Short mmCIF file of C-alpha atoms in Angstrom, two decimals:
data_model
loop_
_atom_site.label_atom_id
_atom_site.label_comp_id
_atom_site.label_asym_id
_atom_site.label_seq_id
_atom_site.Cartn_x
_atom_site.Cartn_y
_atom_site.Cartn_z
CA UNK A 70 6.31 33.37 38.74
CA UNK A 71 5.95 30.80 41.26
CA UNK A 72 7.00 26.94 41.30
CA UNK A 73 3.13 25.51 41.14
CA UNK A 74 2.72 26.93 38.48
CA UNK A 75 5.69 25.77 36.35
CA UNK A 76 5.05 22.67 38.05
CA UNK A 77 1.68 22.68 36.94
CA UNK A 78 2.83 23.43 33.10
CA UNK A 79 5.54 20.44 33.34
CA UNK A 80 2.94 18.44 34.33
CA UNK A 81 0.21 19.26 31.48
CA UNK A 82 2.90 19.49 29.07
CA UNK A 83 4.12 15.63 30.22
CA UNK A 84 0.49 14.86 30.06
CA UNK A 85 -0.14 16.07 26.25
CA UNK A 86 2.78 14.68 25.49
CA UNK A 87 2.45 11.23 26.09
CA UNK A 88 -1.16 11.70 24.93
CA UNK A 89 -0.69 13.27 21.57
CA UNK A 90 1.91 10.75 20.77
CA UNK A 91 -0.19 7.60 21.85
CA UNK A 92 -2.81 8.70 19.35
CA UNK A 93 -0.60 9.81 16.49
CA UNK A 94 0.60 6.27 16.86
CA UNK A 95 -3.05 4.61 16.90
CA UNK A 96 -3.25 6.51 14.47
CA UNK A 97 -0.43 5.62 12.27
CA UNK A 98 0.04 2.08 13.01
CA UNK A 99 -2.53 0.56 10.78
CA UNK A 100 -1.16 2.69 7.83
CA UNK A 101 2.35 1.51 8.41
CA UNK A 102 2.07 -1.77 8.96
CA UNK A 103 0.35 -1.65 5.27
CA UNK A 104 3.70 -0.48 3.99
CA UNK A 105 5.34 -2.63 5.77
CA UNK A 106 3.69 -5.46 4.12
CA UNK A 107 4.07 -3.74 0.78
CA UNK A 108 7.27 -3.14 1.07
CA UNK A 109 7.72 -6.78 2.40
CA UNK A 110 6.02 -8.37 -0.39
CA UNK A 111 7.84 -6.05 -2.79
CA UNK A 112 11.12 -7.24 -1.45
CA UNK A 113 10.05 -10.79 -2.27
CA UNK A 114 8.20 -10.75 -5.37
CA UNK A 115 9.76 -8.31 -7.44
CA UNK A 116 10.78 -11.36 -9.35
CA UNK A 117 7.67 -11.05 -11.15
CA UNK A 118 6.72 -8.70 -13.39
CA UNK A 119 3.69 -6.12 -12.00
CA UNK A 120 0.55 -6.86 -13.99
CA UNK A 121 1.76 -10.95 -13.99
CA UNK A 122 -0.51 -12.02 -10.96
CA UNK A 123 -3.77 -10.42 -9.07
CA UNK A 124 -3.36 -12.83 -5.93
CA UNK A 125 -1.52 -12.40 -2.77
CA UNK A 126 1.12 -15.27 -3.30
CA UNK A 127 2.62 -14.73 -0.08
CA UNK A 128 -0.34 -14.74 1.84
CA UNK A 129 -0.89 -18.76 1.03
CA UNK A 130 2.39 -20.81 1.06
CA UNK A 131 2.42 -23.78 -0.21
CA UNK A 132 3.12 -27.12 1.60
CA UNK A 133 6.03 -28.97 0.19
CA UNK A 134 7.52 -32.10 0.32
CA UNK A 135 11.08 -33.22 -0.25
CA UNK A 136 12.57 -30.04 -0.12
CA UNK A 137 16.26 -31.47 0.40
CA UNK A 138 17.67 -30.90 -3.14
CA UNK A 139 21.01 -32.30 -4.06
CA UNK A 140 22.84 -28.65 -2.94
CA UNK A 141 20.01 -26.93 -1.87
CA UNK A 142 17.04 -26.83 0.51
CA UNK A 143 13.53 -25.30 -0.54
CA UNK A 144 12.20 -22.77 2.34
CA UNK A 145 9.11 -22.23 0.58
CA UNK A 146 6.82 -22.23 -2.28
CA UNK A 147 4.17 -19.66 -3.97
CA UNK A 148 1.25 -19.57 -6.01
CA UNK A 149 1.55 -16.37 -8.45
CA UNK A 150 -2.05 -16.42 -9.99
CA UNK A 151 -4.16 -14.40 -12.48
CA UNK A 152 -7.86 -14.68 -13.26
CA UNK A 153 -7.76 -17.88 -11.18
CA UNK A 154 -4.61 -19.52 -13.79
CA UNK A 155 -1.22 -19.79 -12.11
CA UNK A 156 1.05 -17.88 -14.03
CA UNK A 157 4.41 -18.71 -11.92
CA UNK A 158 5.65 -20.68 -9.40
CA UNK A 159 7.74 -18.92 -6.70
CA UNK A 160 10.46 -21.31 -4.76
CA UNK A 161 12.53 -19.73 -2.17
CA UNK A 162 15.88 -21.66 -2.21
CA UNK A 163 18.61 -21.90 0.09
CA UNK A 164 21.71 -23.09 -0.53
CA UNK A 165 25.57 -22.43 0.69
CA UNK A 166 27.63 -20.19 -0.75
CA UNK A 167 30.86 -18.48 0.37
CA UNK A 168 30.78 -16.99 3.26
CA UNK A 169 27.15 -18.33 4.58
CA UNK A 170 23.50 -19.37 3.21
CA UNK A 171 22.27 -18.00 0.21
CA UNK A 172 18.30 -17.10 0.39
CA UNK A 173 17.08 -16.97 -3.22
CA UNK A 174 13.28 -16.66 -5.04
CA UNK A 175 13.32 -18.59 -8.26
CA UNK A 176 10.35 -18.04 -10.23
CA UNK A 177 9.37 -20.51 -12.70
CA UNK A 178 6.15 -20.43 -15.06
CA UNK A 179 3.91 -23.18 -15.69
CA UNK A 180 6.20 -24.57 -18.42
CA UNK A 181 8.82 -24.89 -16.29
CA UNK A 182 10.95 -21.80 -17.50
CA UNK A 183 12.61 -19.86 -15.85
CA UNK A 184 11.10 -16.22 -15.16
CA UNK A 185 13.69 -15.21 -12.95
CA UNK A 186 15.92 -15.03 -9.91
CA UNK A 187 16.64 -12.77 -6.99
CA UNK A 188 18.76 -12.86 -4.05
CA UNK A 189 17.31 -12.03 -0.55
CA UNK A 190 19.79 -12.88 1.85
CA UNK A 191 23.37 -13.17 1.80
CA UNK A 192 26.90 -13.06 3.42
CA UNK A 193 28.88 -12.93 0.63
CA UNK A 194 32.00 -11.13 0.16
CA UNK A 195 31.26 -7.44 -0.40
CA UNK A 196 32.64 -6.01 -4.06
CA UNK A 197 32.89 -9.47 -5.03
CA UNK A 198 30.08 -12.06 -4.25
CA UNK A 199 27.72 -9.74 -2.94
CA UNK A 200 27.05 -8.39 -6.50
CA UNK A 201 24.42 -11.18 -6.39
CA UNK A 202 21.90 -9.35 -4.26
CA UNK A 203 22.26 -6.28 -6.90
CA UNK A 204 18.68 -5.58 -8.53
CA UNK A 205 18.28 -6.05 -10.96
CA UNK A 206 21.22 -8.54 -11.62
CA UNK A 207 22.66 -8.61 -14.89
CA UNK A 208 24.22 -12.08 -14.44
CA UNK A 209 21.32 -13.97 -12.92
CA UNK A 210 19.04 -12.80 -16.05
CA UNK A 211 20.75 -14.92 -18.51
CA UNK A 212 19.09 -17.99 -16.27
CA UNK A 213 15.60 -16.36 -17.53
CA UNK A 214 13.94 -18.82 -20.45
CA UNK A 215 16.23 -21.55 -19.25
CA UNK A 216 14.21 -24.59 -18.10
CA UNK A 217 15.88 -28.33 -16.38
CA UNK A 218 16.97 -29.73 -19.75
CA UNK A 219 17.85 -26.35 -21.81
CA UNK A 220 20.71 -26.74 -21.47
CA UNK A 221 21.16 -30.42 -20.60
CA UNK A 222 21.98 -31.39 -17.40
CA UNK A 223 26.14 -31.14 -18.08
CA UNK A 224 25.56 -27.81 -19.60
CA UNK A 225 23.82 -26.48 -16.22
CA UNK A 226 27.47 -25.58 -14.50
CA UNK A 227 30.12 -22.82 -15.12
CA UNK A 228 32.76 -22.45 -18.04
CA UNK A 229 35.14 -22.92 -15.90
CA UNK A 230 33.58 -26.77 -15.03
CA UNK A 231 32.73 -27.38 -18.87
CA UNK A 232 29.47 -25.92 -18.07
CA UNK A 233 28.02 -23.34 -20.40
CA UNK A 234 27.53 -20.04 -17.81
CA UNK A 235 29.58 -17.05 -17.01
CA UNK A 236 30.64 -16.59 -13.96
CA UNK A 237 30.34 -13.14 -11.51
CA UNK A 238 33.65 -12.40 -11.85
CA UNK A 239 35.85 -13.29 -8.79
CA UNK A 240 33.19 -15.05 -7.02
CA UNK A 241 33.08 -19.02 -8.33
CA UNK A 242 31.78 -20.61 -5.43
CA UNK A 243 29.00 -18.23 -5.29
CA UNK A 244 28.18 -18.13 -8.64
CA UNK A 245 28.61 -22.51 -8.75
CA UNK A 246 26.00 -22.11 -5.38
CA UNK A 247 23.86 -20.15 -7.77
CA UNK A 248 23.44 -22.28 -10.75
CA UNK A 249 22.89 -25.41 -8.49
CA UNK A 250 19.99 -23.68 -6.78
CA UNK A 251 18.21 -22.76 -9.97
CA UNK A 252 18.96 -26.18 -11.48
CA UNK A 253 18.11 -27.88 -8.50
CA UNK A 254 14.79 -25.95 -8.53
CA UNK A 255 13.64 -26.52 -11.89
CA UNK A 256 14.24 -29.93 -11.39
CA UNK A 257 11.71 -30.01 -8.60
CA UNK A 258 9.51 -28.35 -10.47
CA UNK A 259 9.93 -30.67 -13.15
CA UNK A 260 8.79 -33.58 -10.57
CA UNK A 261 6.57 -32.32 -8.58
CA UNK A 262 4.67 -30.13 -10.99
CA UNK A 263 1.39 -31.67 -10.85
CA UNK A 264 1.26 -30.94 -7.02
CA UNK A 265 2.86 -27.37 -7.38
CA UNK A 266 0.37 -26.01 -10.40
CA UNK A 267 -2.12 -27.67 -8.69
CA UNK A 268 -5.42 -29.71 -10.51
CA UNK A 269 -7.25 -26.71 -10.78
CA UNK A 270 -4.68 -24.56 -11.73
CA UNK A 271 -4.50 -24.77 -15.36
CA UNK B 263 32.28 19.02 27.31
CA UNK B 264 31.50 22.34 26.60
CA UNK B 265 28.24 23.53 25.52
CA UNK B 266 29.51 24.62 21.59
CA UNK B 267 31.30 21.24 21.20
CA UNK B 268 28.50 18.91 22.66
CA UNK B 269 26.12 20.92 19.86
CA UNK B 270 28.93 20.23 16.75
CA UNK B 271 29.54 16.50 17.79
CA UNK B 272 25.50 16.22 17.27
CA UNK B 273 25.67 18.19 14.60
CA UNK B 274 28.53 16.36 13.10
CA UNK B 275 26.91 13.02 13.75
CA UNK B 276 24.23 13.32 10.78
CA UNK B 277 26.16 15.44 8.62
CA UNK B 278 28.92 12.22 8.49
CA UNK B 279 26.38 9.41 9.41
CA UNK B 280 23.36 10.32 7.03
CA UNK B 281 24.95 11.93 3.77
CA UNK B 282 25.73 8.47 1.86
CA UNK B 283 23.10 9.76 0.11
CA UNK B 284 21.46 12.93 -0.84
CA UNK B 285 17.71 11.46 -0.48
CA UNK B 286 18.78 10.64 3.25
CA UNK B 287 20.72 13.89 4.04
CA UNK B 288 17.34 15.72 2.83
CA UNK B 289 15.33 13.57 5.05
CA UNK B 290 16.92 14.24 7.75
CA UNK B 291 17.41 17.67 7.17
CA UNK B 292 13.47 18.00 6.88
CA UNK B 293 12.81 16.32 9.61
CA UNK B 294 15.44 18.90 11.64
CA UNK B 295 13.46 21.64 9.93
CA UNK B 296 10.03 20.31 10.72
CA UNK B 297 11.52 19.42 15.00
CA UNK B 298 13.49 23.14 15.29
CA UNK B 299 10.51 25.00 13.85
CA UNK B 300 7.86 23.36 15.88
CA UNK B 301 9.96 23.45 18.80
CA UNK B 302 10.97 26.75 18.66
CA UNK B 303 7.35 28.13 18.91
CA UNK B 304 6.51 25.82 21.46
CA UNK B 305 9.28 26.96 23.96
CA UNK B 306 8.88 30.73 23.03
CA UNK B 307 5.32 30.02 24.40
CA UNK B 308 6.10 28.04 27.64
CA UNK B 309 9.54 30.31 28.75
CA UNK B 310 7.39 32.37 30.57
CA UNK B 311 5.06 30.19 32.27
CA UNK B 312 8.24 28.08 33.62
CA UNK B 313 10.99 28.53 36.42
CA UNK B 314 14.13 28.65 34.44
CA UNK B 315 14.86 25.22 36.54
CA UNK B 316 12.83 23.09 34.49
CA UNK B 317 13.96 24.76 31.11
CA UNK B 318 15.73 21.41 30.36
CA UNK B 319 12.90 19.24 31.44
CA UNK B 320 10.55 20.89 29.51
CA UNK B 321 12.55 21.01 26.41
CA UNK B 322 13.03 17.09 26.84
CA UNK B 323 9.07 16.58 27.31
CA UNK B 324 8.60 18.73 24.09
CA UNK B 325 11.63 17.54 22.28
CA UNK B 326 10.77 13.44 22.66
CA UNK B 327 6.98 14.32 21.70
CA UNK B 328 7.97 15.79 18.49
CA UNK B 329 10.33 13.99 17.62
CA UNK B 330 8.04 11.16 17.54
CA UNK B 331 4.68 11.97 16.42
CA UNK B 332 7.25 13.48 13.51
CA UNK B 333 8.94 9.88 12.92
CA UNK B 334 5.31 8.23 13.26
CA UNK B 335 3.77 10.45 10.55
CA UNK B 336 6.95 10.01 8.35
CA UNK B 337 6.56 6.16 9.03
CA UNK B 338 3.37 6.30 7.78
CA UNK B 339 3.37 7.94 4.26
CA UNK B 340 6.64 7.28 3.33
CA UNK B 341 8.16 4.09 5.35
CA UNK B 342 11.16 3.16 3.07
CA UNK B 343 12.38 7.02 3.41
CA UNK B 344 12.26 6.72 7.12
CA UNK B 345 13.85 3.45 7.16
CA UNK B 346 17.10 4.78 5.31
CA UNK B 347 17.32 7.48 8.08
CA UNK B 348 17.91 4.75 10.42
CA UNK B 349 18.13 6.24 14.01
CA UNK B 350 19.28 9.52 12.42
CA UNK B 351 15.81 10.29 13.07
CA UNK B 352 15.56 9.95 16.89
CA UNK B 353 18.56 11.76 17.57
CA UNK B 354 17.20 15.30 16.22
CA UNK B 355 15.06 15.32 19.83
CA UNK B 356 18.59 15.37 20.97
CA UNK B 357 19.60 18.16 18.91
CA UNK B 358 16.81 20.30 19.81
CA UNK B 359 17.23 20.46 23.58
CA UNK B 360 21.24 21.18 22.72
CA UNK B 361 20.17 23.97 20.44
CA UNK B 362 17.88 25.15 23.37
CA UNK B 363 20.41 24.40 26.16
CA UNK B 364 22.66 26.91 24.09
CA UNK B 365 20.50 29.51 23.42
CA UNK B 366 19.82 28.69 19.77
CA UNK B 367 16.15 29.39 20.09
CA UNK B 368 16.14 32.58 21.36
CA UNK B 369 18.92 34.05 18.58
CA UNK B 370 16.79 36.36 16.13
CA UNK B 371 15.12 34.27 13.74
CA UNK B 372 17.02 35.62 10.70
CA UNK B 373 20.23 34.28 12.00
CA UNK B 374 18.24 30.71 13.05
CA UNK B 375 16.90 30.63 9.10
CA UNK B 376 20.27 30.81 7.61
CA UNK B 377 22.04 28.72 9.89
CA UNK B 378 19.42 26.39 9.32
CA UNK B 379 19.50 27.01 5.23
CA UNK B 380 23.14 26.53 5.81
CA UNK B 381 23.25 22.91 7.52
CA UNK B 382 20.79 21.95 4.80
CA UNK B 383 23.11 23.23 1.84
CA UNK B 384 26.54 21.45 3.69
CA UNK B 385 24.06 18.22 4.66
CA UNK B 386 22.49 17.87 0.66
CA UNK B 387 25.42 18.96 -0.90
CA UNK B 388 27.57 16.26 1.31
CA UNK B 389 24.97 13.63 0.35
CA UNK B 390 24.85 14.60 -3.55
CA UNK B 391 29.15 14.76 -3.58
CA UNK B 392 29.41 11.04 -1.95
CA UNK B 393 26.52 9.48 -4.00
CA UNK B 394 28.13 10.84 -7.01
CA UNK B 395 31.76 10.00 -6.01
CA UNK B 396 30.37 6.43 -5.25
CA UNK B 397 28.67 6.05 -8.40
CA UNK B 398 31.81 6.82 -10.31
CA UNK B 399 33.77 4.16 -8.35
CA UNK B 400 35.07 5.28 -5.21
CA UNK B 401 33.28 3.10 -2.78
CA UNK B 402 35.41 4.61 -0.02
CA UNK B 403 33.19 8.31 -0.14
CA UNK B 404 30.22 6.25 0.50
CA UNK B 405 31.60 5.02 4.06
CA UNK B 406 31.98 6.87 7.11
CA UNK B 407 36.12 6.95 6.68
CA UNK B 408 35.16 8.91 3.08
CA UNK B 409 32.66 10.98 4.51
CA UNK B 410 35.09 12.36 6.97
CA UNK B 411 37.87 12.75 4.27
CA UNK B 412 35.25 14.95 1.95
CA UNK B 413 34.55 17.19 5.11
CA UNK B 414 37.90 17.63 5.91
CA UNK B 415 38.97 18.92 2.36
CA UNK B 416 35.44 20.67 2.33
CA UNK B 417 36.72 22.88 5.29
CA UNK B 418 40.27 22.85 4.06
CA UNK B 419 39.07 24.55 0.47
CA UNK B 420 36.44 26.62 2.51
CA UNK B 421 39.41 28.27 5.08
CA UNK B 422 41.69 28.70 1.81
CA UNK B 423 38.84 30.57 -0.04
CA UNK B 424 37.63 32.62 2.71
CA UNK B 425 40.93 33.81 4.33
CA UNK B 426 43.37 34.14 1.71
CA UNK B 427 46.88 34.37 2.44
CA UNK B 428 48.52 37.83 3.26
CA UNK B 429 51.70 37.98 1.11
CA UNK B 430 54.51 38.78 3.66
#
């Protein structure tokens, strides 16, 4: 066996190498940044249930104005629509809780109900706050049907501050961040409906 | 370092770092499977046609290209599956030139299937034991500290079962 030879196999082998991999990955890139997006857009709209909306909501954000809330800011605001109606309102809300911001998608239907909550980010302590970004989360579901003034604005606040919710147990500021965020986003809603739904939306 | 302890700190490294949870440890485990395998038959093939110099250099070349055409393909029909193997993934090209470099390949294939069989048993059961431990409340099993623990008594209970003690 001589050395221009192995050299000569090194080389081929470096050569398919680098060759089979470049088009495995031309190959695979458009297929996985699909599931990327899917898996993206799962992450953020699992708020809503599957058959509620045939649109892409992420795909056209809305523009929004005002979006510094009394303890919250809104990052962002979607369209969920079927058969040309909207059928919710997606706000993503951020607000302070803890240990850090608290990302959250608040989804809303065209009455101004609550469909339901999710966390997305969060630094929260773990075993204690964290328990927010648990899906689904048994605590932020009993904010689901509740719209600005159900309950009235006094009512919108924990037990503990002669409010009317439960708390996630050992985590009050997170939980108080919480309810301010989805009151604070109905509320929005509540004023600037007309603009969110939109005049052909209904 | 010698050669047998540089090959069970890489072993060790997924069977701690990638059994939080059986659907991981499997993934991983495949993706050994799928790396060895192909690997094996490539170098079988190329021994000959190489000075044993470049053994190593070769293996690296083949090693890196399967490794990630195998990650790519895994990326692409099931992305959330690779994403929980984390960079568990890439360090199976690392594995299979430290299997070659110590002769692994070139055992008799019997003895490479049940080794194989065997890491997969210790890496799923590992994964089902600290999901379920976790589930029931110990957080601690799913963390790297737990992981460690369960091996530890997992070897301790193995040595007691398999050499039992001569009465004196």
């Amino acid at each position: 066996m001589n050395r221009t030879a192995s050299f000569a196999t090194l080389a081929l082998l470096a050569a398919l190498g680098t060759g089979i991999t470049w088009l495995v990955q031309q190959a695979a890139a458009p297929r996985i940044a699909e599931q990327q997006r899917v898996l993206d857009s799962r992450h953020l709209l699992d708020v809503l249930a599957p058959g509620s909306y045939d649109n892409q909501p992420l795909q056209q954000p809305l523009r929004l104005a005002d979006v510094q809330l009394d303890h919250s800011t809104l990052l962002g605001g979607y369209r969920a629509m079927r058969s040309g109606r909207v059928t919710a309102l997606l706000l993503r809300s951020q607000t302070l809780g803890y240990a850090g911001s608290i990302d959250l998608m608040i989804a809303i239907n065209p009455d101004g109900r609550l469909l339901g909550v999710k966390a997305l980010k969060h630094s929260e302590t773990p075993g204690l706050g964290a328990h927010i970004a648990d899906w689904p989360q048994g605590w932020l579901q009993v904010f689901a049907g509740r719209s600005r003034a159900d309950p009235a604005d006094t009512g919108w606040a924990l037990k503990k501050d002669q409010g009317q919710f439960d708390q996630i147990a050992g985590a009050t500021i997170t939980s108080r961040a919480a309810i301010n965020a989805v009151h604070d986003a109905l509320s929005y809603f509540d004023e600037h409906r007309q603009v969110l739904i939109g005049v052909d939306g209904q | 370092m010698t050669r047998s302890s540089l090959l069970n700190a890489l072993m060790l490294t997924p069977l701690i770092g990638a059994t939080y949870s059986w659907k991981t440890a499997l993934g991983v485990w495949l993706m050994f499977v799928a790396a060895n395998s192909a690997f094996g038959l490539a170098m079988a093939g190329l021994r000959g046609r190489l000075v044993p110099a470049s053994h190593l250099l070769a293996a690296v070349l083949l090693a890196a290209t399967l490794t990630s055409c195998l990650q790519l393909a895994m990326q692409a029909w099931a992305l959330q599956w690779h994403q929980q193997l984390g960079l568990y993934s890439g360090l199976i090209a690392l594995q299979c030139v430290v299997l070659e470099h110590s002769g692994f390949h070139q055992r008799p294939w019997r003895e490479r299937l049940l080794q194989g069989a065997v890491f997969g048993l210790l890496m799923v059961g590992l994964g089902v034991l600290r999901e379920l431990l976790g589930e029931s409340g110990l957080r601690l099993a799913t963390l790297a500290p737990g992981g460690f623990i369960l091996l530890g008594l997992l070897v301790a209970a193995w040595q007691a079962w398999a050499r039992p003690t001569s009465s004196n």
